[in-house]
Amino acid sequence: MTKLQKSIDKRNALIKATIELVNNNGFHATPMSKIAKMANVSPATIYLYFENKQDLVNQTYIEVKAKYTKYAFENYLESMSVEAGFELIWKRIADFKLNECKNAMFLAQCDNTPMIDEASRQEGIKHLQPLLDLWARGIKEGIIKPMSDYLLYAYSINPLSFLMISQKRGAFKLNDTNIQEAYESAWNSIRVINK
Amino acid sequence: MTKLQKSIDKRNALIKATIELVNNNGFHATPMSKIAKMANVSPATIYLYFENKQDLVNQTYIEVKAKYTKYAFENYLESMSVEAGFELIWKRIADFKLNECKNAMFLAQCDNTPMIDEASRQEGIKHLQPLLDLWARGIKEGIIKPMSDYLLYAYSINPLSFLMISQKRGAFKLNDTNIQEAYESAWNSIRVINK
DNA sequence: AAAAAAAGAATGAACGTTCATTTTTTATTA
DNA sequence: TAATAAAAAATGAACGTTCATTCTTTTTTT
């Protein structure tokens, strides 16, 4: 194994440990020493890869967010119809929250606490552009209600976070049936309804 | 001022300070000393009112959650139609998130982090029963889609949390117009749609 | 004057970070 | 290629600080 690879492995192990521990204990209740231990590394080693604890969690956030959006837009083409595009992206995001549960949990926590720098937060939002573009197109075509991106996001994508957290708490179990129900709810909340 | 009143005032000041500081810094980044200072009280005095820090935040959570549900169901009568009842409750909740912004922020953070004991979380959920009952009635009458409470909640009530957080970050401004849009989205996502 | 409430200072534990060394890798020379 | 020197990576222990909580003293109430 090359030197570079070893470095990447260590960095990845640190990021993985950070996600795991922050998910279970929150940012301030996860000491660097525990992150180091879980990553099989000395505490001091963390500081070779990251400036400090804040930098570690910022970088973790950006990395996970990038993974999320990459996953979401896989297979999406701008040539698709608005309906097809939305359904595809929505279901990919649902998949992510289901299959990459730990990553999704981590993002949910970051997005609801003052854990992350505002700058890193901005950095994370950038990659969502294709969805915003799709919505703009949908509105122009009269298929999607003319609402702000925030409303569209709140009623179609964001509820998945709540469902995931409920699932994590064991209060609710997502499956193929209610994923389809949820998708239809999401779509009905943003589409133009012909009476 | 009576002794009892003074005690209640002190307890309230402590809870208010906890909300303020946890909102801005998160649970673990708000020291007891700061809470004491903001409440004009000695750190030691906190321990006359609360067992420890965890107890302080648990009790704060339960108190705020109770306030939230009381606010939500004010004026609601079980004799109302499903549509009217839902609109009333939904708009009261929206009002709460708008007008009692700090309280709402606090709940959002509690609900998305491992900050609160599971027991206190359960305690907080109890008071939402009237809404669940309304949904059950709506489903029986064929007005609301037969979905689990979690899905109904996720797509109608919960998005308000996201909007509130976006507003807090200055990214989005809620007003009467988009509150109405949001309400219609919420209702369309859970109602039975006659094609 | 006794009891209760509140205060501030003190305590011990835990944390993020740094420091002095050691270990591992890479480059150079024979 | 083998030996060795230089550089880089990694370490565990140590440091200074911060924090939740407790202890002792003072103030307020009864």
Tab-separated table of C-alpha atoms (C1' of nucleotides) in Angstrom:
chain	number	residue	atom	x	y	z
A	1	MET	CA	0.000	0.000	0.000
A	2	THR	CA	1.416	3.351	-0.983
A	3	LYS	CA	2.007	6.151	1.481
A	4	LEU	CA	-0.654	8.334	-0.069
A	5	GLN	CA	-3.225	5.563	0.200
A	6	LYS	CA	-2.440	5.099	3.853
A	7	SER	CA	-2.990	8.801	4.438
A	8	ILE	CA	-6.324	8.704	2.684
A	9	ASP	CA	-7.322	5.656	4.673
A	10	LYS	CA	-6.526	7.400	7.907
A	11	ARG	CA	-8.414	10.514	6.935
A	12	ASN	CA	-11.386	8.411	5.935
A	13	ALA	CA	-11.261	6.511	9.187
A	14	LEU	CA	-11.287	9.797	11.075
A	15	ILE	CA	-14.260	11.095	9.130
A	16	LYS	CA	-16.127	7.845	9.584
A	17	ALA	CA	-15.485	7.879	13.312
A	18	THR	CA	-16.604	11.486	13.525
A	19	ILE	CA	-19.924	10.676	11.859
A	20	GLU	CA	-20.521	7.685	14.080
A	21	LEU	CA	-19.714	9.436	17.340
A	22	VAL	CA	-21.387	12.743	16.543
A	23	ASN	CA	-24.526	10.862	15.532
A	24	ASN	CA	-24.672	9.109	18.863
A	25	ASN	CA	-23.452	11.827	21.196
A	26	GLY	CA	-23.547	15.159	19.452
A	27	PHE	CA	-20.604	17.356	18.522
A	28	HIS	CA	-19.561	18.634	21.916
A	29	ALA	CA	-19.983	15.311	23.630
A	30	THR	CA	-17.536	13.543	21.349
A	31	PRO	CA	-13.985	14.137	22.487
A	32	MET	CA	-11.112	14.095	20.058
A	33	SER	CA	-9.626	11.276	22.106
A	34	LYS	CA	-12.595	9.035	21.299
A	35	ILE	CA	-12.506	9.913	17.624
A	36	ALA	CA	-8.822	9.026	17.634
A	37	LYS	CA	-9.445	5.746	19.402
A	38	MET	CA	-12.220	4.698	17.028
A	39	ALA	CA	-10.013	5.545	14.043
A	40	ASN	CA	-7.073	3.629	15.564
A	41	VAL	CA	-4.929	6.688	15.633
A	42	SER	CA	-3.245	8.871	18.196
A	43	PRO	CA	-5.090	12.055	19.160
A	44	ALA	CA	-2.144	14.063	17.941
A	45	THR	CA	-2.419	12.483	14.496
A	46	ILE	CA	-5.786	14.109	13.916
A	47	TYR	CA	-3.996	17.440	13.845
A	48	LEU	CA	-1.898	16.342	10.899
A	49	TYR	CA	-5.041	15.995	8.830
A	50	PHE	CA	-7.248	18.698	10.321
A	51	GLU	CA	-6.575	22.086	11.826
A	52	ASN	CA	-8.743	21.515	14.866
A	53	LYS	CA	-11.994	19.930	15.947
A	54	GLN	CA	-14.142	22.512	14.185
A	55	ASP	CA	-12.246	21.989	10.957
A	56	LEU	CA	-12.689	18.239	11.263
A	57	VAL	CA	-16.439	18.513	11.580
A	58	ASN	CA	-16.703	21.174	8.861
A	59	GLN	CA	-14.801	19.008	6.413
A	60	THR	CA	-16.841	15.983	7.372
A	61	TYR	CA	-20.007	17.938	6.688
A	62	ILE	CA	-18.862	19.129	3.285
A	63	GLU	CA	-17.731	15.655	2.310
A	64	VAL	CA	-20.981	13.990	3.337
A	65	LYS	CA	-23.055	16.700	1.679
A	66	ALA	CA	-21.139	16.215	-1.566
A	67	LYS	CA	-21.747	12.480	-1.398
A	68	TYR	CA	-25.434	13.169	-0.820
A	69	THR	CA	-25.900	15.395	-3.836
A	70	LYS	CA	-23.812	13.145	-6.044
A	71	TYR	CA	-26.066	10.273	-5.073
A	72	ALA	CA	-29.205	12.358	-5.577
A	73	PHE	CA	-28.432	13.381	-9.149
A	74	GLU	CA	-26.995	10.101	-10.400
A	75	ASN	CA	-28.818	9.162	-13.614
A	76	TYR	CA	-30.650	12.488	-13.744
A	77	LEU	CA	-30.616	14.192	-17.124
A	78	GLU	CA	-31.729	17.722	-17.833
A	79	SER	CA	-33.539	16.390	-20.877
A	80	MET	CA	-36.047	14.580	-18.676
A	81	SER	CA	-39.580	15.850	-18.180
A	82	VAL	CA	-40.204	17.756	-14.974
A	83	GLU	CA	-42.338	14.960	-13.523
A	84	ALA	CA	-39.847	12.251	-14.358
A	85	GLY	CA	-36.914	14.304	-13.145
A	86	PHE	CA	-38.551	15.116	-9.851
A	87	GLU	CA	-39.604	11.548	-9.219
A	88	LEU	CA	-36.129	10.281	-9.992
A	89	ILE	CA	-34.351	12.793	-7.753
A	90	TRP	CA	-36.879	12.437	-4.958
A	91	LYS	CA	-36.530	8.675	-4.927
A	92	ARG	CA	-32.761	8.841	-5.055
A	93	ILE	CA	-32.801	11.114	-2.024
A	94	ALA	CA	-35.154	8.736	-0.257
A	95	ASP	CA	-32.784	5.897	-1.116
A	96	PHE	CA	-29.893	7.824	0.300
A	97	LYS	CA	-31.673	8.485	3.551
A	98	LEU	CA	-32.560	4.833	3.790
A	99	ASN	CA	-29.345	3.193	2.679
A	100	GLU	CA	-26.816	5.771	3.785
A	101	CYS	CA	-28.614	6.232	7.037
A	102	LYS	CA	-25.624	7.291	9.109
A	103	ASN	CA	-24.566	9.902	6.603
A	104	ALA	CA	-28.092	11.234	6.422
A	105	MET	CA	-28.417	11.375	10.202
A	106	PHE	CA	-25.225	13.348	10.363
A	107	LEU	CA	-26.466	15.896	7.858
A	108	ALA	CA	-29.747	16.265	9.718
A	109	GLN	CA	-27.924	17.060	12.913
A	110	CYS	CA	-25.627	19.537	11.209
A	111	ASP	CA	-28.533	21.302	9.569
A	112	ASN	CA	-30.406	21.764	12.840
A	113	THR	CA	-27.687	22.924	15.205
A	114	PRO	CA	-25.048	25.652	15.333
A	115	MET	CA	-22.451	22.906	14.913
A	116	ILE	CA	-21.209	23.931	11.467
A	117	ASP	CA	-19.586	27.170	10.323
A	118	GLU	CA	-21.845	29.315	8.188
A	119	ALA	CA	-19.209	29.219	5.450
A	120	SER	CA	-19.186	25.430	5.332
A	121	ARG	CA	-22.963	25.447	5.289
A	122	GLN	CA	-22.964	27.662	2.211
A	123	GLU	CA	-20.378	25.420	0.602
A	124	GLY	CA	-22.683	22.451	1.162
A	125	ILE	CA	-25.724	24.056	-0.429
A	126	LYS	CA	-24.025	24.826	-3.729
A	127	HIS	CA	-24.419	21.363	-5.207
A	128	LEU	CA	-28.214	21.402	-5.082
A	129	GLN	CA	-28.457	23.613	-8.153
A	130	PRO	CA	-29.822	20.991	-10.578
A	131	LEU	CA	-32.885	20.574	-8.385
A	132	LEU	CA	-33.471	24.310	-8.245
A	133	ASP	CA	-33.125	24.467	-12.018
A	134	LEU	CA	-35.639	21.678	-12.418
A	135	TRP	CA	-38.114	23.519	-10.229
A	136	ALA	CA	-37.638	26.737	-12.174
A	137	ARG	CA	-38.412	24.819	-15.348
A	138	GLY	CA	-41.433	23.193	-13.736
A	139	ILE	CA	-42.820	26.556	-12.721
A	140	LYS	CA	-42.258	27.971	-16.203
A	141	GLU	CA	-44.103	25.031	-17.721
A	142	GLY	CA	-46.981	25.500	-15.277
A	143	ILE	CA	-46.456	22.058	-13.754
A	144	ILE	CA	-45.093	23.185	-10.400
A	145	LYS	CA	-46.690	25.834	-8.224
A	146	PRO	CA	-44.885	29.163	-8.309
A	147	MET	CA	-43.389	29.043	-4.817
A	148	SER	CA	-39.996	29.911	-3.419
A	149	ASP	CA	-37.321	27.217	-3.451
A	150	TYR	CA	-37.499	27.072	0.321
A	151	LEU	CA	-41.180	26.196	0.296
A	152	LEU	CA	-40.680	23.648	-2.446
A	153	TYR	CA	-37.833	22.072	-0.553
A	154	ALA	CA	-39.660	22.141	2.771
A	155	TYR	CA	-42.686	20.289	1.455
A	156	SER	CA	-41.094	17.821	-0.891
A	157	ILE	CA	-37.574	16.908	0.150
A	158	ASN	CA	-37.134	17.887	3.751
A	159	PRO	CA	-39.886	15.713	5.276
A	160	LEU	CA	-37.695	12.715	4.502
A	161	SER	CA	-35.355	13.891	7.234
A	162	PHE	CA	-38.112	13.738	9.779
A	163	LEU	CA	-39.110	10.279	8.642
A	164	MET	CA	-35.544	9.109	8.860
A	165	ILE	CA	-35.135	10.405	12.379
A	166	SER	CA	-38.386	8.766	13.412
A	167	GLN	CA	-37.145	5.564	11.874
A	168	LYS	CA	-33.840	5.813	13.695
A	169	ARG	CA	-35.729	6.216	16.964
A	170	GLY	CA	-37.615	3.025	16.163
A	171	ALA	CA	-40.922	4.865	16.056
A	172	PHE	CA	-41.609	4.248	12.393
A	173	LYS	CA	-40.465	1.900	9.680
A	174	LEU	CA	-40.006	3.110	6.133
A	175	ASN	CA	-40.742	0.531	3.435
A	176	ASP	CA	-41.526	0.430	-0.280
A	177	THR	CA	-45.220	1.083	0.272
A	178	ASN	CA	-44.963	4.171	2.414
A	179	ILE	CA	-42.030	5.479	0.391
A	180	GLN	CA	-44.424	5.528	-2.559
A	181	GLU	CA	-47.090	7.215	-0.418
A	182	ALA	CA	-44.568	9.751	0.760
A	183	TYR	CA	-43.483	10.438	-2.791
A	184	GLU	CA	-47.062	11.071	-3.840
A	185	SER	CA	-47.588	13.415	-0.903
A	186	ALA	CA	-44.470	15.286	-1.814
A	187	TRP	CA	-45.477	15.632	-5.425
A	188	ASN	CA	-49.009	16.706	-4.569
A	189	SER	CA	-47.708	19.376	-2.284
A	190	ILE	CA	-45.749	21.131	-5.013
A	191	ARG	CA	-47.508	20.334	-8.294
A	192	VAL	CA	-50.227	22.410	-9.854
A	193	ILE	CA	-53.481	20.585	-9.240
A	194	ASN	CA	-56.104	20.711	-12.007
A	195	LYS	CA	-59.487	20.805	-10.380
B	1	MET	CA	-43.276	39.931	46.261
B	2	THR	CA	-43.839	36.595	47.964
B	3	LYS	CA	-41.151	34.025	48.464
B	4	LEU	CA	-42.899	31.586	46.158
B	5	GLN	CA	-43.165	34.160	43.402
B	6	LYS	CA	-39.479	34.922	43.685
B	7	SER	CA	-38.691	31.240	43.338
B	8	ILE	CA	-40.885	30.921	40.277
B	9	ASP	CA	-39.267	33.983	38.763
B	10	LYS	CA	-35.839	32.527	39.283
B	11	ARG	CA	-36.804	29.221	37.770
B	12	ASN	CA	-38.317	31.000	34.770
B	13	ALA	CA	-35.231	33.133	34.335
B	14	LEU	CA	-33.110	30.001	34.314
B	15	ILE	CA	-35.282	28.330	31.711
B	16	LYS	CA	-35.330	31.435	29.558
B	17	ALA	CA	-31.554	31.728	29.723
B	18	THR	CA	-31.179	28.058	28.852
B	19	ILE	CA	-33.302	28.472	25.732
B	20	GLU	CA	-31.430	31.581	24.639
B	21	LEU	CA	-27.970	30.124	25.136
B	22	VAL	CA	-28.681	26.645	23.800
B	23	ASN	CA	-30.216	28.189	20.695
B	24	ASN	CA	-27.083	30.173	20.006
B	25	ASN	CA	-24.406	27.746	21.081
B	26	GLY	CA	-25.868	24.289	21.455
B	27	PHE	CA	-26.267	22.291	24.624
B	28	HIS	CA	-22.692	21.321	25.356
B	29	ALA	CA	-21.295	24.715	24.480
B	30	THR	CA	-23.412	26.530	27.051
B	31	PRO	CA	-21.800	26.331	30.467
B	32	MET	CA	-23.868	26.424	33.620
B	33	SER	CA	-21.901	29.502	34.638
B	34	LYS	CA	-23.244	31.421	31.648
B	35	ILE	CA	-26.789	30.280	32.262
B	36	ALA	CA	-26.414	31.468	35.850
B	37	LYS	CA	-25.005	34.801	34.776
B	38	MET	CA	-27.770	35.433	32.262
B	39	ALA	CA	-30.383	34.567	34.893
B	40	ASN	CA	-28.671	36.792	37.479
B	41	VAL	CA	-28.080	33.903	39.806
B	42	SER	CA	-25.134	32.060	41.235
B	43	PRO	CA	-24.167	28.791	39.524
B	44	ALA	CA	-24.802	27.009	42.787
B	45	THR	CA	-28.359	28.282	42.892
B	46	ILE	CA	-29.246	26.371	39.748
B	47	TYR	CA	-28.829	23.201	41.764
B	48	LEU	CA	-31.563	24.267	44.144
B	49	TYR	CA	-34.023	24.197	41.248
B	50	PHE	CA	-32.625	21.448	39.058
B	51	GLU	CA	-30.797	18.225	39.744
B	52	ASN	CA	-28.104	18.829	37.181
B	53	LYS	CA	-27.571	20.206	33.703
B	54	GLN	CA	-29.353	17.351	31.978
B	55	ASP	CA	-32.354	17.799	34.238
B	56	LEU	CA	-32.410	21.511	33.495
B	57	VAL	CA	-32.515	20.957	29.771
B	58	ASN	CA	-35.024	18.109	30.026
B	59	GLN	CA	-37.399	20.221	32.061
B	60	THR	CA	-36.934	23.135	29.718
B	61	TYR	CA	-37.823	20.888	26.812
B	62	ILE	CA	-40.965	19.544	28.448
B	63	GLU	CA	-42.080	23.019	29.428
B	64	VAL	CA	-41.586	24.484	25.979
B	65	LYS	CA	-43.246	21.502	24.337
B	66	ALA	CA	-46.277	21.921	26.590
B	67	LYS	CA	-46.478	25.594	25.705
B	68	TYR	CA	-46.289	24.652	22.034
B	69	THR	CA	-49.156	22.184	22.111
B	70	LYS	CA	-51.296	24.439	24.293
B	71	TYR	CA	-50.809	27.188	21.736
B	72	ALA	CA	-51.533	24.833	18.835
B	73	PHE	CA	-54.893	23.630	20.123
B	74	GLU	CA	-56.202	26.916	21.481
B	75	ASN	CA	-59.688	27.497	20.017
B	76	TYR	CA	-59.768	24.028	18.467
B	77	LEU	CA	-62.976	22.102	19.059
B	78	GLU	CA	-63.548	18.450	18.288
B	79	SER	CA	-66.876	19.459	16.797
B	80	MET	CA	-65.149	21.199	13.896
B	81	SER	CA	-65.000	19.693	10.430
B	82	VAL	CA	-61.755	17.968	9.529
B	83	GLU	CA	-60.805	20.662	7.044
B	84	ALA	CA	-61.534	23.520	9.431
B	85	GLY	CA	-59.812	21.782	12.332
B	86	PHE	CA	-56.693	21.069	10.335
B	87	GLU	CA	-56.466	24.576	8.976
B	88	LEU	CA	-56.893	26.051	12.427
B	89	ILE	CA	-54.270	23.845	14.061
B	90	TRP	CA	-51.848	24.188	11.174
B	91	LYS	CA	-52.051	27.964	11.265
B	92	ARG	CA	-51.701	28.098	15.026
B	93	ILE	CA	-48.551	26.031	14.748
B	94	ALA	CA	-47.278	28.338	12.038
B	95	ASP	CA	-48.044	31.294	14.297
B	96	PHE	CA	-46.145	29.697	17.111
B	97	LYS	CA	-43.089	29.124	14.978
B	98	LEU	CA	-43.271	32.717	13.810
B	99	ASN	CA	-44.107	34.516	17.029
B	100	GLU	CA	-42.511	32.230	19.577
B	101	CYS	CA	-39.478	31.849	17.411
B	102	LYS	CA	-36.973	31.183	20.173
B	103	ASN	CA	-39.115	28.509	21.722
B	104	ALA	CA	-39.617	26.893	18.352
B	105	MET	CA	-35.905	26.988	17.572
B	106	PHE	CA	-35.207	25.305	20.842
B	107	LEU	CA	-37.631	22.475	20.103
B	108	ALA	CA	-36.157	21.993	16.649
B	109	GLN	CA	-32.707	21.589	18.097
B	110	CYS	CA	-33.932	19.180	20.771
B	111	ASP	CA	-35.747	17.068	18.216
B	112	ASN	CA	-32.721	16.708	15.981
B	113	THR	CA	-29.943	15.942	18.446
B	114	PRO	CA	-29.256	13.452	21.218
B	115	MET	CA	-29.587	16.356	23.669
B	116	ILE	CA	-32.757	15.166	25.404
B	117	ASP	CA	-33.432	11.994	27.370
B	118	GLU	CA	-35.639	9.526	25.565
B	119	ALA	CA	-38.045	9.648	28.515
B	120	SER	CA	-38.465	13.410	28.281
B	121	ARG	CA	-38.952	13.093	24.551
B	122	GLN	CA	-41.835	10.679	25.081
B	123	GLU	CA	-43.279	12.999	27.689
B	124	GLY	CA	-43.225	15.810	25.150
B	125	ILE	CA	-45.054	13.848	22.451
B	126	LYS	CA	-48.071	12.985	24.595
B	127	HIS	CA	-49.861	16.285	24.145
B	128	LEU	CA	-50.183	15.948	20.383
B	129	GLN	CA	-53.077	13.515	20.683
B	130	PRO	CA	-55.873	15.864	19.470
B	131	LEU	CA	-54.116	16.195	16.120
B	132	LEU	CA	-53.750	12.440	15.780
B	133	ASP	CA	-57.429	12.040	16.616
B	134	LEU	CA	-58.358	14.595	13.988
B	135	TRP	CA	-56.366	12.708	11.389
B	136	ALA	CA	-57.982	9.436	12.324
B	137	ARG	CA	-61.376	11.067	11.835
B	138	GLY	CA	-60.266	12.580	8.536
B	139	ILE	CA	-59.172	9.191	7.254
B	140	LYS	CA	-62.450	7.572	8.340
B	141	GLU	CA	-64.413	10.258	6.521
B	142	GLY	CA	-62.321	9.741	3.377
B	143	ILE	CA	-60.991	13.284	3.492
B	144	ILE	CA	-57.420	12.516	4.460
B	145	LYS	CA	-55.275	9.890	2.776
B	146	PRO	CA	-54.868	6.727	4.812
B	147	MET	CA	-51.261	7.203	5.817
B	148	SER	CA	-49.369	6.697	9.050
B	149	ASP	CA	-49.279	9.560	11.535
B	150	TYR	CA	-45.588	9.961	10.842
B	151	LEU	CA	-46.142	10.541	7.156
B	152	LEU	CA	-48.983	12.927	7.849
B	153	TYR	CA	-46.871	14.834	10.310
B	154	ALA	CA	-43.809	14.846	8.083
B	155	TYR	CA	-45.628	16.358	5.133
B	156	SER	CA	-47.934	18.791	6.835
B	157	ILE	CA	-46.539	20.032	10.128
B	158	ASN	CA	-42.848	19.336	10.166
B	159	PRO	CA	-41.856	21.404	7.096
B	160	LEU	CA	-42.574	24.491	9.156
B	161	SER	CA	-39.494	23.693	11.190
B	162	PHE	CA	-37.332	23.807	8.135
B	163	LEU	CA	-38.852	27.107	7.058
B	164	MET	CA	-38.289	28.552	10.484
B	165	ILE	CA	-34.653	27.529	10.522
B	166	SER	CA	-34.159	28.993	7.057
B	167	GLN	CA	-35.775	32.186	8.277
B	168	LYS	CA	-33.560	32.290	11.336
B	169	ARG	CA	-30.532	32.008	9.071
B	170	GLY	CA	-31.816	34.960	7.063
B	171	ALA	CA	-32.158	32.876	3.934
B	172	PHE	CA	-35.911	33.132	3.686
B	173	LYS	CA	-38.637	35.387	5.007
B	174	LEU	CA	-41.994	33.977	6.012
B	175	ASN	CA	-44.960	36.309	5.459
B	176	ASP	CA	-48.739	36.093	5.160
B	177	THR	CA	-48.576	35.205	1.475
B	178	ASN	CA	-46.207	32.296	1.680
B	179	ILE	CA	-47.743	31.094	4.927
B	180	GLN	CA	-50.944	30.637	2.942
B	181	GLU	CA	-49.030	28.908	0.133
B	182	ALA	CA	-47.360	26.671	2.641
B	183	TYR	CA	-50.677	25.805	4.211
B	184	GLU	CA	-52.131	24.826	0.847
B	185	SER	CA	-49.092	22.684	0.118
B	186	ALA	CA	-49.473	20.985	3.444
B	187	TRP	CA	-53.136	20.305	2.942
B	188	ASN	CA	-52.651	19.030	-0.611
B	189	SER	CA	-50.023	16.629	0.572
B	190	ILE	CA	-52.344	14.849	2.968
B	191	ARG	CA	-55.868	15.294	1.618
B	192	VAL	CA	-57.592	12.922	-0.735
B	193	ILE	CA	-57.522	14.536	-4.147
B	194	ASN	CA	-60.583	14.082	-6.381
B	195	LYS	CA	-59.382	13.948	-9.931
C	1	DA	C1'	-32.260	33.422	66.938
C	2	DA	C1'	-32.975	29.543	63.898
C	3	DA	C1'	-33.712	27.957	59.319
C	4	DA	C1'	-33.622	28.437	54.536
C	5	DA	C1'	-31.827	30.371	50.424
C	6	DA	C1'	-28.208	32.153	47.899
C	7	DA	C1'	-23.627	33.246	46.988
C	8	DG	C1'	-18.837	32.800	45.409
C	9	DA	C1'	-14.826	30.295	45.762
C	10	DA	C1'	-12.908	25.763	45.404
C	11	DT	C1'	-12.399	21.073	43.369
C	12	DG	C1'	-11.547	17.368	40.480
C	13	DA	C1'	-12.319	15.572	36.111
C	14	DA	C1'	-12.308	16.034	31.185
C	15	DC	C1'	-11.153	18.275	27.230
C	16	DG	C1'	-8.621	20.312	23.025
C	17	DT	C1'	-4.268	20.983	21.743
C	18	DT	C1'	0.867	20.873	21.772
C	19	DC	C1'	5.421	18.976	22.586
C	20	DA	C1'	9.302	16.009	22.683
C	21	DT	C1'	10.303	11.500	20.867
C	22	DT	C1'	10.037	7.491	18.219
C	23	DT	C1'	8.854	5.017	14.084
C	24	DT	C1'	8.319	4.693	9.317
C	25	DT	C1'	9.163	6.103	4.715
C	26	DT	C1'	11.919	8.142	1.137
C	27	DA	C1'	16.183	9.557	-0.928
C	28	DT	C1'	21.085	9.134	-1.369
C	29	DT	C1'	25.343	6.973	-1.539
C	30	DA	C1'	28.553	3.186	-1.977
D	1	DT	C1'	21.448	-3.845	-4.034
D	2	DA	C1'	22.547	-2.709	0.829
D	3	DA	C1'	23.527	0.722	4.039
D	4	DT	C1'	22.573	5.007	5.736
D	5	DA	C1'	21.058	9.669	6.134
D	6	DA	C1'	17.254	12.898	5.848
D	7	DA	C1'	12.449	13.788	6.027
D	8	DA	C1'	7.846	12.824	7.184
D	9	DA	C1'	4.354	10.716	9.864
D	10	DA	C1'	2.786	9.191	14.026
D	11	DT	C1'	2.787	8.754	18.854
D	12	DG	C1'	1.735	9.091	24.035
D	13	DA	C1'	2.334	12.020	27.640
D	14	DA	C1'	1.763	16.588	29.315
D	15	DC	C1'	-0.259	21.335	29.548
D	16	DG	C1'	-3.372	24.782	30.395
D	17	DT	C1'	-8.082	25.679	30.346
D	18	DT	C1'	-12.857	25.001	31.049
D	19	DC	C1'	-16.587	22.949	33.035
D	20	DA	C1'	-20.183	20.775	36.178
D	21	DT	C1'	-20.708	20.286	40.676
D	22	DT	C1'	-19.817	20.847	45.737
D	23	DC	C1'	-18.434	23.187	49.953
D	24	DT	C1'	-18.265	26.833	53.132
D	25	DT	C1'	-19.750	31.229	54.206
D	26	DT	C1'	-22.965	35.015	54.005
D	27	DT	C1'	-27.497	36.923	53.465
D	28	DT	C1'	-32.322	36.756	53.805
D	29	DT	C1'	-36.517	35.103	55.621
D	30	DT	C1'	-39.330	33.235	59.266
